[in-house]
Coordinates of C-alpha atoms and ligand atoms in Angstrom, one line a residue:
X1 CA 0.0 0.0 0.0
X2 CA 3.0 2.3 0.4
X3 CA 5.3 3.1 -2.4
X4 CA 8.7 4.7 -2.7
X5 CA 9.0 7.1 -5.6
X6 CA 12.2 8.2 -7.2
X7 CA 12.6 12.0 -7.5
X8 CA 15.1 14.6 -8.3
X9 CA 15.8 17.8 -6.2
X10 CA 14.5 21.3 -7.0
X11 CA 16.9 24.0 -6.2
X12 CA 14.5 26.7 -5.1
X13 CA 12.8 25.2 -2.0
X14 CA 14.3 27.6 0.6
X15 CA 11.7 28.5 3.2
X16 CA 11.3 32.3 3.6
X17 CA 9.9 34.4 6.5
X18 CA 7.0 32.0 6.8
X19 CA 7.4 28.7 5.0
X20 CA 7.8 27.9 1.3
X21 CA 5.7 30.2 -0.9
X22 CA 5.6 29.9 -4.7
X23 CA 3.1 30.3 -7.5
X24 CA 0.6 27.5 -7.9
X25 CA 2.2 26.3 -11.3
X26 CA 5.5 26.0 -9.5
X27 CA 3.9 23.7 -6.9
X28 CA 2.1 21.8 -9.6
X29 CA 5.4 20.6 -11.1
X30 CA 6.0 16.9 -10.8
X31 CA 6.9 15.9 -7.3
X32 CA 7.4 19.5 -6.2
X33 CA 5.1 19.4 -3.1
X34 CA 6.1 15.8 -2.4
X35 CA 9.8 16.7 -2.4
X36 CA 9.2 19.5 0.1
X37 CA 6.9 17.4 2.4
X38 CA 9.4 14.5 2.4
X39 CA 12.2 16.9 3.2
X40 CA 10.2 18.1 6.2
X41 CA 9.7 14.5 7.4
X42 CA 13.4 13.6 6.7
X43 CA 14.4 16.5 8.9
X44 CA 12.4 15.3 11.9
X45 CA 13.1 12.5 14.3
X46 CA 10.9 10.4 16.6
X47 CA 7.4 10.9 15.1
X48 CA 6.6 7.2 14.5
X49 CA 3.1 6.6 15.7
X50 CA 2.6 10.3 16.7
X51 CA 0.0 12.8 15.6
X52 CA 0.3 15.3 12.8
X53 CA -2.1 18.2 12.3
X54 CA -2.8 19.3 8.7
X55 CA -4.9 22.2 7.6
X56 CA -4.9 25.2 5.2
X57 CA -6.6 28.4 4.4
X58 CA -8.8 26.9 1.6
X59 CA -7.0 28.6 -1.3
X60 CA -6.7 27.0 -4.7
X61 CA -4.7 23.7 -4.6
X62 CA -5.3 23.3 -0.9
X63 CA -7.3 20.1 -1.2
X64 CA -4.8 18.5 -3.6
X65 CA -1.8 19.1 -1.3
X66 CA -3.8 18.0 1.8
X67 CA -4.4 14.6 0.1
X68 CA -0.7 14.3 -0.7
X69 CA 0.4 15.3 2.8
X70 CA -2.0 12.8 4.4
X71 CA -0.9 9.9 2.2
X72 CA 2.8 10.8 2.8
X73 CA 2.3 11.1 6.6
X74 CA 0.8 7.5 6.5
X75 CA 3.7 6.1 4.4
X76 CA 6.3 7.8 6.7
X77 CA 4.9 6.3 9.9
X78 CA 2.7 8.9 11.6
X79 CA 0.0 7.2 13.7
X80 CA -2.7 9.8 13.3
X81 CA -3.6 12.9 11.3
X82 CA -6.0 15.6 12.5
X83 CA -7.3 17.5 9.6
X84 CA -9.8 20.3 9.5
X85 CA -13.1 19.6 7.7
X86 CA -12.8 20.6 4.1
X87 CA -9.1 20.9 4.6
X88 CA -9.7 24.2 6.5
X89 CA -7.8 25.4 9.6
X90 CA -6.8 29.0 10.2
X91 CA -3.2 29.4 11.1
X92 CA -3.9 30.2 14.8
X93 CA -6.5 27.4 15.0
X94 CA -3.9 25.0 13.6
X95 CA -1.5 26.2 16.3
X96 CA -4.1 25.6 19.0
X97 CA -5.0 22.2 17.7
X98 CA -1.3 21.1 17.7
X99 CA -1.0 22.2 21.3
X100 CA -4.3 21.0 22.6
X101 CA -3.9 17.5 21.2
X102 CA -0.2 17.4 21.9
X103 CA 0.6 16.6 18.3
X104 CA 4.2 16.1 17.1
X105 CA 3.8 19.0 14.7
X106 CA 1.7 20.3 11.9
X107 CA 1.7 21.2 8.2
X108 CA -0.1 24.5 7.4
X109 CA -0.9 25.2 3.8
X110 CA -1.1 28.9 3.2
X111 CA 0.4 31.8 1.4
X112 CA -1.3 34.1 3.9
X113 CA -2.1 37.5 2.6
X114 CA -0.9 36.7 -0.9
X115 CA -3.5 36.3 -3.6
X116 CA -4.9 32.8 -4.5
X117 CA -6.0 31.1 -7.7
X118 CA -4.5 28.9 -10.5
X119 CA -1.7 31.3 -11.3
X120 CA -1.4 32.9 -7.9
X121 CA 0.3 31.9 -4.7
X122 CA 0.5 28.7 -2.6
X123 CA 2.6 27.8 0.5
X124 CA 3.6 25.0 2.8
X125 CA 4.9 25.6 6.4
X126 CA 5.9 23.2 9.1
X127 CA 5.0 23.9 12.7
X128 CA 6.7 22.2 15.6
X129 CA 5.1 20.6 18.8
X130 CA 4.7 24.0 20.6
X131 CA 2.3 25.0 17.8
X132 CA 4.7 27.6 16.3
X133 CA 6.5 27.9 13.0
X134 CA 9.7 25.8 12.9
X135 CA 12.7 27.8 14.0
X136 CA 15.6 28.5 11.6
X137 CA 17.6 25.4 12.5
X138 CA 14.7 23.3 11.4
X139 CA 13.9 25.3 8.2
X140 CA 17.7 25.2 7.3
X141 CA 17.7 21.4 7.7
X142 CA 14.6 21.1 5.5
X143 CA 16.2 23.3 2.8
X144 CA 19.4 21.2 3.0
X145 CA 17.4 18.1 2.5
X146 CA 15.5 19.4 -0.5
X147 CA 18.8 19.7 -2.3
X148 CA 19.7 16.1 -2.0
X149 CA 16.4 14.3 -1.9
X150 CA 16.2 11.1 -4.1
X151 CA 13.0 9.4 -3.0
X152 CA 9.7 10.0 -1.2
X153 CA 7.2 7.7 0.4
X154 CA 3.5 7.8 -0.2
X155 CA 0.5 5.6 0.5
X156 CA -1.1 4.2 -2.7
X157 CA -4.7 4.6 -1.6
X158 CA -7.9 6.4 -2.5
X159 CA -8.4 10.0 -1.5
X160 CA -9.6 10.7 2.1
X161 CA -13.1 12.2 2.4
X162 CA -12.3 15.6 3.9
X163 CA -16.0 16.6 4.2
X164 CA -17.2 14.2 6.8
X165 CA -16.1 14.6 10.5
X166 CA -14.9 11.4 12.1
X167 CA -12.2 8.8 11.7
X168 CA -11.0 7.0 8.6
X169 CA -8.2 4.6 8.0
X170 CA -5.4 5.4 5.5
X171 CA -2.9 2.6 5.0
X172 CA -2.9 1.8 8.7
X173 CA -2.9 5.4 10.0
X174 CA -6.0 7.0 11.5
X175 CA -7.2 10.2 9.9
X176 CA -9.6 12.3 12.0
X177 CA -11.5 15.0 10.3
X178 CA -12.3 17.6 12.9
X179 CA -14.5 20.6 13.2
X180 CA -12.1 23.5 12.3
X181 CA -13.8 26.1 14.5
X182 CA -15.0 24.5 17.8
X183 CA -11.7 24.1 19.6
X184 CA -10.6 27.6 18.7
X185 CA -13.9 29.2 19.6
X186 CA -13.7 27.4 23.0
X187 CA -10.2 28.8 23.6
X188 CA -11.4 32.4 22.8
X189 CA -14.3 31.9 25.2
X190 CA -11.8 30.9 27.9
X191 CA -9.7 34.1 27.5
X192 CA -12.3 36.8 27.1
X193 CA -15.3 38.1 29.0
X194 CA -17.9 37.0 26.5
X195 CA -20.9 38.1 28.7
X196 CA -19.4 41.6 28.9
X197 CA -18.9 41.8 25.1
X198 CA -22.3 40.4 24.5
X199 CA -23.9 43.0 26.7
X200 CA -21.9 45.8 25.0
X201 CA -23.0 44.6 21.6
X202 CA -26.6 44.3 22.8
X203 CA -26.5 47.9 24.1
X204 CA -26.0 49.1 20.5
X205 CA -22.3 49.0 20.0
X206 CA -22.0 48.2 16.2
X207 CA -19.2 46.2 14.7
X208 CA -18.3 45.1 11.2
X209 CA -15.7 42.4 10.4
X210 CA -14.5 41.7 6.9
X211 CA -13.3 38.1 6.4
X212 CA -12.1 39.0 2.9
X213 CA -13.5 35.7 1.5
X214 CA -10.8 34.0 3.4
X215 CA -10.4 31.5 6.2
X216 CA -11.8 33.6 9.1
X217 CA -15.3 33.6 7.7
X218 CA -16.6 30.5 9.6
X219 CA -14.7 31.5 12.7
X220 CA -16.0 35.0 12.8
X221 CA -19.6 34.0 12.0
X222 CA -19.5 31.5 14.9
X223 CA -17.8 33.7 17.4
X224 CA -19.0 37.2 16.6
X225 CA -22.5 36.5 15.4
X226 CA -23.5 33.2 17.0
X227 CA -21.8 33.3 20.4
X228 CA -21.5 37.1 21.0
X229 CA -24.8 38.1 19.3
X230 CA -23.4 40.7 16.9
X231 CA -26.1 41.7 14.4
X232 CA -26.5 39.2 11.5
X233 CA -24.6 40.6 8.6
X234 CA -21.8 42.1 10.8
X235 CA -19.4 39.6 9.3
X236 CA -18.8 40.3 5.6
X237 CA -17.4 38.1 2.9
X238 CA -17.6 35.1 5.2
X239 CA -17.4 32.3 2.6
X240 CA -13.8 31.2 2.1
X241 CA -13.2 31.2 -1.7
X242 CA -10.2 29.5 -3.5
X243 CA -9.3 32.8 -5.1
X244 CA -10.6 35.1 -2.3
X245 CA -12.9 36.6 -4.8
X246 CA -10.0 37.8 -6.9
X247 CA -8.7 40.1 -4.2
X248 CA -5.5 40.1 -2.1
X249 CA -6.7 38.9 1.3
X250 CA -4.5 41.4 2.9
X251 CA -6.1 43.5 5.7
X252 CA -4.5 46.9 5.0
X253 CA -5.7 50.3 3.9
X254 CA -5.2 49.4 0.2
X255 CA -6.9 45.9 0.0
X256 CA -9.5 46.6 2.7
X257 CA -10.3 50.0 1.3
X258 CA -14.1 49.6 1.3
X259 CA -14.0 48.8 5.1
X260 CA -11.8 51.8 5.7
X261 CA -14.2 54.1 3.7
X262 CA -17.1 52.8 5.7
X263 CA -15.4 53.4 9.0
X264 CA -14.6 57.0 8.0
X265 CA -18.2 57.7 7.1
X266 CA -20.7 59.7 9.2
X267 CA -22.8 56.7 9.9
X268 CA -19.9 54.4 10.6
X269 CA -20.1 51.4 13.0
X270 CA -18.2 51.8 16.2
X271 CA -15.6 49.2 15.4
X272 CA -14.3 47.7 12.2
X273 CA -11.8 44.8 11.7
X274 CA -10.5 42.5 9.0
X275 CA -8.2 39.5 8.8
X276 CA -6.0 37.9 6.1
X277 CA -6.0 34.8 4.0
X278 CA -5.0 32.4 6.8
X279 CA -6.5 34.3 9.8
X280 CA -3.4 35.4 11.6
X281 CA -3.4 39.1 10.8
X282 CA -5.8 41.9 12.0
X283 CA -6.8 45.3 10.8
X284 CA -8.4 47.5 13.5
X285 CA -10.3 50.6 12.6
X286 CA -12.4 52.6 15.1
X287 CA -15.1 55.0 13.9
X288 CA -13.0 57.7 12.2
X289 CA -9.6 56.3 13.2
X290 CA -7.2 53.7 11.8
X291 CA -5.1 52.1 14.5
X292 CA -1.7 51.2 13.2
X293 CA -0.7 47.7 14.1
X294 CA 2.2 49.0 16.2
X295 CA -0.1 51.2 18.2
X296 CA -2.6 48.4 18.5
X297 CA 0.1 46.2 20.1
X298 CA 0.9 48.9 22.6
X299 CA -2.8 49.7 23.4
X300 CA -3.7 46.0 23.8
X301 CA -0.7 45.5 26.1
X302 CA -1.6 48.5 28.1
X303 CA -5.2 47.3 28.6
X304 CA -4.8 43.6 28.6
X305 CA -5.6 43.0 32.2
X306 CA -9.2 44.0 31.5
X307 CA -9.6 40.6 29.9
X308 CA -9.9 37.6 32.2
X309 CA -7.2 35.6 30.4
X310 CA -4.6 38.3 31.2
X311 CA -5.9 39.6 34.5
X312 CA -2.8 38.4 36.3
X313 CA -0.6 40.7 34.2
X314 CA 1.9 40.3 31.4
X315 CA 5.3 38.7 31.8
X316 CA 6.8 40.8 28.9
X317 CA 6.1 42.2 25.5
X318 CA 8.0 41.2 22.3
X319 CA 7.9 43.0 19.0
X320 CA 9.7 42.6 15.7
X321 CA 12.5 45.1 15.1
X322 CA 10.7 47.1 12.4
X323 CA 7.6 47.5 14.7
X324 CA 7.4 50.9 16.3
X325 CA 8.7 51.5 19.8
X326 CA 5.2 52.3 21.1
X327 CA 5.0 49.0 23.0
X328 CA 8.4 49.7 24.6
X329 CA 6.9 52.6 26.5
X330 CA 4.1 50.5 27.8
X331 CA 6.6 47.8 28.9
X332 CA 8.7 50.4 30.6
X333 CA 5.7 51.8 32.5
X334 CA 4.5 48.3 33.5
X335 CA 8.0 47.4 34.6
X336 CA 8.1 44.3 32.4
X337 CA 10.5 42.9 29.8
X338 CA 10.6 44.1 26.2
X339 CA 12.2 42.0 23.5
X340 CA 13.1 43.0 19.9
X341 CA 13.2 40.2 17.4
X342 CA 13.7 39.8 13.7
X343 CA 10.7 39.8 11.4
X344 CA 8.6 36.6 11.4
X345 CA 6.6 34.9 14.1
X346 CA 9.1 32.0 14.5
X347 CA 11.3 34.3 16.6
X348 CA 8.7 34.7 19.3
X349 CA 8.3 31.0 20.0
X350 CA 11.3 30.7 22.4
X351 CA 10.3 33.8 24.4
X352 CA 6.7 32.6 24.7
X353 CA 7.8 29.0 25.7
X354 CA 10.2 30.4 28.3
X355 CA 7.5 32.6 29.8
X356 CA 9.5 35.8 29.1
X357 CA 6.8 37.4 26.9
X358 CA 3.0 37.2 27.0
X359 CA 2.0 39.5 24.1
X360 CA 3.8 39.8 20.8
X361 CA 3.3 41.9 17.7
X362 CA 4.6 42.9 14.3
X363 CA 3.9 46.1 12.4
X364 CA 2.6 43.9 9.5
X365 CA -0.8 43.6 11.3
X366 CA 0.2 40.6 13.4
X367 CA -0.6 40.5 17.1
X368 CA -0.8 37.5 19.4
X369 CA -0.1 36.0 22.8
X370 CA 1.0 33.0 24.7
X371 CA -2.4 31.3 24.1
X372 CA -1.0 29.9 20.8
X373 CA 2.3 30.2 19.0
X374 CA 1.1 32.1 15.9
X375 CA -0.2 35.6 15.5
X376 CA -4.0 35.6 15.8
X377 CA -6.3 37.9 13.9
X378 CA -9.6 37.2 15.7
X379 CA -7.8 37.1 19.1
X380 CA -6.8 40.7 18.5
X381 CA -10.3 41.7 17.5
X382 CA -11.7 40.0 20.6
X383 CA -9.2 41.6 23.0
X384 CA -10.1 45.0 21.5
X385 CA -13.8 44.2 22.0
X386 CA -13.2 43.0 25.6
X387 CA -11.4 46.3 26.3
X388 CA -14.1 48.4 24.7
X389 CA -16.8 46.5 26.5
X390 CA -15.1 47.2 29.9
X391 CA -14.0 50.8 29.3
X392 CA -17.2 51.8 27.4
X393 CA -15.2 54.5 25.5
X394 CA -14.7 54.9 21.8
X395 CA -11.6 53.6 20.0
X396 CA -10.6 57.2 19.2
X397 CA -10.8 58.2 22.9
X398 CA -8.8 55.2 23.9
X399 CA -6.1 56.0 21.3
X400 CA -5.9 59.7 22.3
X401 CA -5.6 58.9 25.9
X402 CA -2.9 56.4 25.1
X403 CA -0.9 58.9 23.1
X404 CA -1.3 61.6 25.8
X405 CA 0.1 59.1 28.4
X406 CA 2.9 57.5 26.4
X407 CA 3.5 59.9 23.5
X408 CA 2.7 59.0 19.9
X409 CA 4.9 57.0 17.5
X410 CA 4.0 58.2 14.1
X411 CA 4.6 55.2 11.9
X412 CA 4.3 54.1 8.3
X413 CA 5.6 51.4 6.0
X414 CA 6.3 52.0 2.3
X415 CA 6.5 48.9 0.1
X416 CA 8.0 48.8 -3.3
X417 CA 6.7 45.5 -4.7
X418 CA 8.0 43.3 -7.6
X419 CA 11.1 45.4 -8.1
X420 CA 14.0 43.9 -10.0
X421 CA 15.8 41.5 -7.6
X422 CA 19.3 42.7 -8.6
X423 CA 18.4 46.3 -8.1
X424 CA 16.9 45.6 -4.7
X425 CA 19.9 43.6 -3.6
X426 CA 22.2 46.3 -4.9
X427 CA 20.4 48.9 -2.9
X428 CA 20.7 46.9 0.3
X429 CA 24.4 46.0 -0.4
X430 CA 25.2 49.7 -1.0
X431 CA 23.5 50.7 2.3
X432 CA 25.3 48.0 4.1
X433 CA 28.6 49.2 2.8
X434 CA 28.0 52.7 4.1
X435 CA 27.0 51.8 7.6
X436 CA 30.3 52.7 9.2
X437 CA 30.4 56.2 7.7
X438 CA 26.8 57.2 8.3
X439 CA 26.8 58.3 12.0
X440 CA 27.1 62.1 12.1
X441 CA 25.8 62.6 8.6
X442 CA 23.2 65.4 8.3
X443 CA 20.1 65.2 6.1
X444 CA 18.3 68.5 6.4
X445 CA 17.5 68.9 10.1
X446 CA 18.1 65.2 10.8
X447 CA 21.4 63.9 12.2
X448 CA 22.2 60.2 12.0
X449 CA 23.1 58.8 15.4
X450 CA 23.8 55.2 14.6
X451 CA 23.4 52.8 11.7
X452 CA 23.6 49.0 11.7
X453 CA 22.4 45.7 10.2
X454 CA 20.2 44.1 12.9
X455 CA 21.5 40.9 14.4
X456 CA 19.4 39.0 16.9
X457 CA 20.8 36.9 19.7
X458 CA 18.1 34.7 21.0
X459 CA 18.2 34.9 24.8
X460 CA 16.8 31.4 25.3
X461 CA 18.8 29.2 22.9
X462 CA 21.6 31.7 22.1
X463 CA 21.1 31.3 18.4
X464 CA 22.2 34.2 16.2
X465 CA 20.4 35.6 13.2
X466 CA 22.2 38.1 11.1
X467 CA 21.2 40.6 8.4
X468 CA 17.7 41.1 9.6
X469 CA 17.3 44.7 8.4
X470 CA 19.2 47.9 8.1
X471 CA 18.5 50.5 10.8
X472 CA 19.3 54.1 10.5
X473 CA 18.6 55.9 13.9
X474 CA 18.5 59.6 14.1
X475 CA 19.1 61.9 17.0
X476 CA 15.9 62.3 18.9
X477 CA 14.7 58.7 18.4
X478 CA 13.3 58.8 14.8
X479 CA 14.4 56.0 12.5
X480 CA 14.2 54.4 9.1
X481 CA 14.6 50.7 8.5
X482 CA 15.2 48.9 5.2
X483 CA 14.7 45.2 4.5
X484 CA 13.7 42.9 1.7
X485 CA 10.5 40.8 2.1
X486 CA 10.9 37.1 2.6
X487 CA 7.3 36.2 1.6
X488 CA 7.0 37.5 -2.0
X489 CA 6.9 35.1 -5.0
X490 CA 8.0 37.4 -7.9
X491 CA 10.9 39.8 -8.0
X492 CA 11.8 41.5 -4.7
X493 CA 9.8 43.7 -2.4
X494 CA 11.6 46.5 -0.6
X495 CA 10.1 47.5 2.7
X496 CA 10.9 50.9 4.2
X497 CA 9.7 51.4 7.7
X498 CA 9.6 55.0 9.0
X499 CA 9.0 56.2 12.6
X500 CA 9.0 59.4 14.6
X501 CA 8.3 59.7 18.3
X502 CA 6.2 62.7 19.3
X503 CA 5.8 63.3 23.0
X504 CA 3.8 66.5 22.7
X505 CA 0.0 65.9 22.8
X506 CA -0.5 69.2 21.0
X507 CA 1.1 67.6 17.9
X508 CA -0.8 64.3 17.9
X509 CA -3.2 65.4 15.1
X510 CA -0.9 65.6 12.2
X511 CA -1.4 63.4 9.1
X512 CA 1.0 60.6 9.3
X513 CA 2.7 61.0 5.9
X514 CA 3.1 64.7 6.7
X515 CA 4.6 64.0 10.1
X516 CA 7.1 61.7 8.5
X517 CA 7.8 63.7 5.4
X518 CA 11.4 64.6 6.2
X519 CA 12.3 61.0 7.2
X520 CA 10.7 59.7 4.0
X521 CA 12.9 62.1 2.0
X522 CA 15.9 61.1 4.0
X523 CA 15.2 57.4 3.3
X524 CA 15.1 58.2 -0.5
X525 CA 18.3 60.1 -0.4
X526 CA 20.2 57.5 1.6
X527 CA 19.1 54.5 -0.4
X528 CA 18.6 56.1 -3.8
X529 CA 15.3 54.3 -4.1
X530 CA 14.0 56.2 -7.2
X531 CA 17.3 55.8 -9.1
X532 CA 17.8 52.1 -8.2
X533 CA 14.3 50.8 -8.5
X534 CA 12.9 53.2 -11.1
X535 CA 9.9 53.8 -8.9
X536 CA 8.8 57.3 -8.1
X537 CA 6.3 56.1 -5.5
X538 CA 5.8 53.1 -3.2
X539 CA 3.3 50.4 -4.4
X540 CA 1.6 50.2 -1.0
X541 CA 1.7 52.6 1.9
X542 CA 0.4 51.3 5.2
Ligands
VG1_1 C1 5.7 39.6 6.1 C2 5.7 40.5 7.3 C3 6.1 39.8 8.6 C4 5.2 38.5 8.8 C5 5.3 37.7 7.5 C6 4.3 36.5 7.6 O1 7.1 39.1 5.9 O2 6.5 41.6 7.1 O3 6.0 40.6 9.7 O4 5.6 37.8 9.9 O5 4.9 38.4 6.4 O6 3.0 36.9 7.8 P1 8.1 39.7 4.9 O7 9.3 38.9 4.9 O8 7.3 39.7 3.6 O9 8.3 41.2 5.3 V1 1.7 36.0 7.1 O10 0.3 36.7 7.7 O11 2.2 36.3 5.5 O12 2.0 34.5 7.5
CO2 CO1 -1.2 35.5 7.4

């Protein structure tokens, strides 16, 4: 029933910031997915008879790869597979299922916020037993294996029925099709004050959640409408579609524009939110105010004890390096640890496991906590709702009060997508070469204080990750950060992160791009963005 198939290596299977992401036609090449999955299994030890969790965000090609992964898990000796009904599990739900059922690990099929469809993106990621993305030493081992692989093992059996909950046998391994929502919904109910949120919604507090035709639809329907009583119709675009309705399932001001416009209108609901393709990101917009993800992290951390799951306080906060320093001020006031990690959720795993951090966040619309080992879009929405239900103030009042207390970190990210890879690498190399001479240089009124290429020393396992982004810090605490995306599938994406701290409450009403204008210009001058990429403007500003 099990066969061993001869194969030849592909040279391009290096996992990026979050797993292997490629266009669907790349994944459809002969043995492409099989090679990568076998390389995952070959890099692991001791899983015979153990449980593997498999799920995905429902995008095009999801079902096909789920069948392959199940049959390969059986042939490689796993004892049990837990798979979401229909092949669906949001990324945070997959993380929770791995933890709850003490699985050996999990395979998450997603390309997150990237578009889906026959010529769009697909992805495969391996998560370890703590429920989090595999750390670099594991992804390095997987990549090394993809370069030498000669055979893979697969069970020669009929497809599994993914649409019926319950147990089936696949070549001697048990496959259990589980409800993708119920375990996760139960976890949320254990963390947040559902009766308080329900009462607040019943009192007329209006919310809207855009699932962007992606995986959070069924989760948001169940939790927000069924369990919390939000008005029917509060959850938009709740049916997961293989191509996300032709949109980018990316909850930002460009791709969730309609939600933004609605929230800025006179008759706006009180609270608006959205999530991405695989359910781990969040967009938070109050009536008349967009809350940047960096600010959201800080505001959630500052108010977390209002939710029962965090009533005992936070052990610490962790943020990725390009994320603004707003959370640092909260940590300082609370007298708790603050950790600065490279981009990508895998770097938070050790801090969470060691109990050093409770809440983590990234500027890219990712926030989460120790309840799972992934960022979690609906979790962030529910923590906001819990805080709003207790404080009974508007989002804008909460944000203003926060800035008055802590100061405001004006923040924006400018992305230049699909630029020529050689040009993007040249830009980064040139900046890197100048680092030593930059301190002291003046750009208008700005004076560069320090400049470096961020290296992370993991305080738990002492591992070191170099070249995690170029930081230019100016006198007075403003900064510009440059890095190349590790999730794109064509060309290179240059990300420029710009931040200015403003302590004066009288200056908290400036348009963000205006408040950052001199820094934006300095970034252009320093990196020669226009000359090198040929782009006059960023593709996306968030
Ligand atoms: C981006 C974000 C990063 C995030 C990663 C995965 O990576 O910047 O913060 O962790 O996507 O998120 P990059 O390398 O393109 O900058 V998801 O929701 O795509 O799993
Ligand atoms: Co995502």
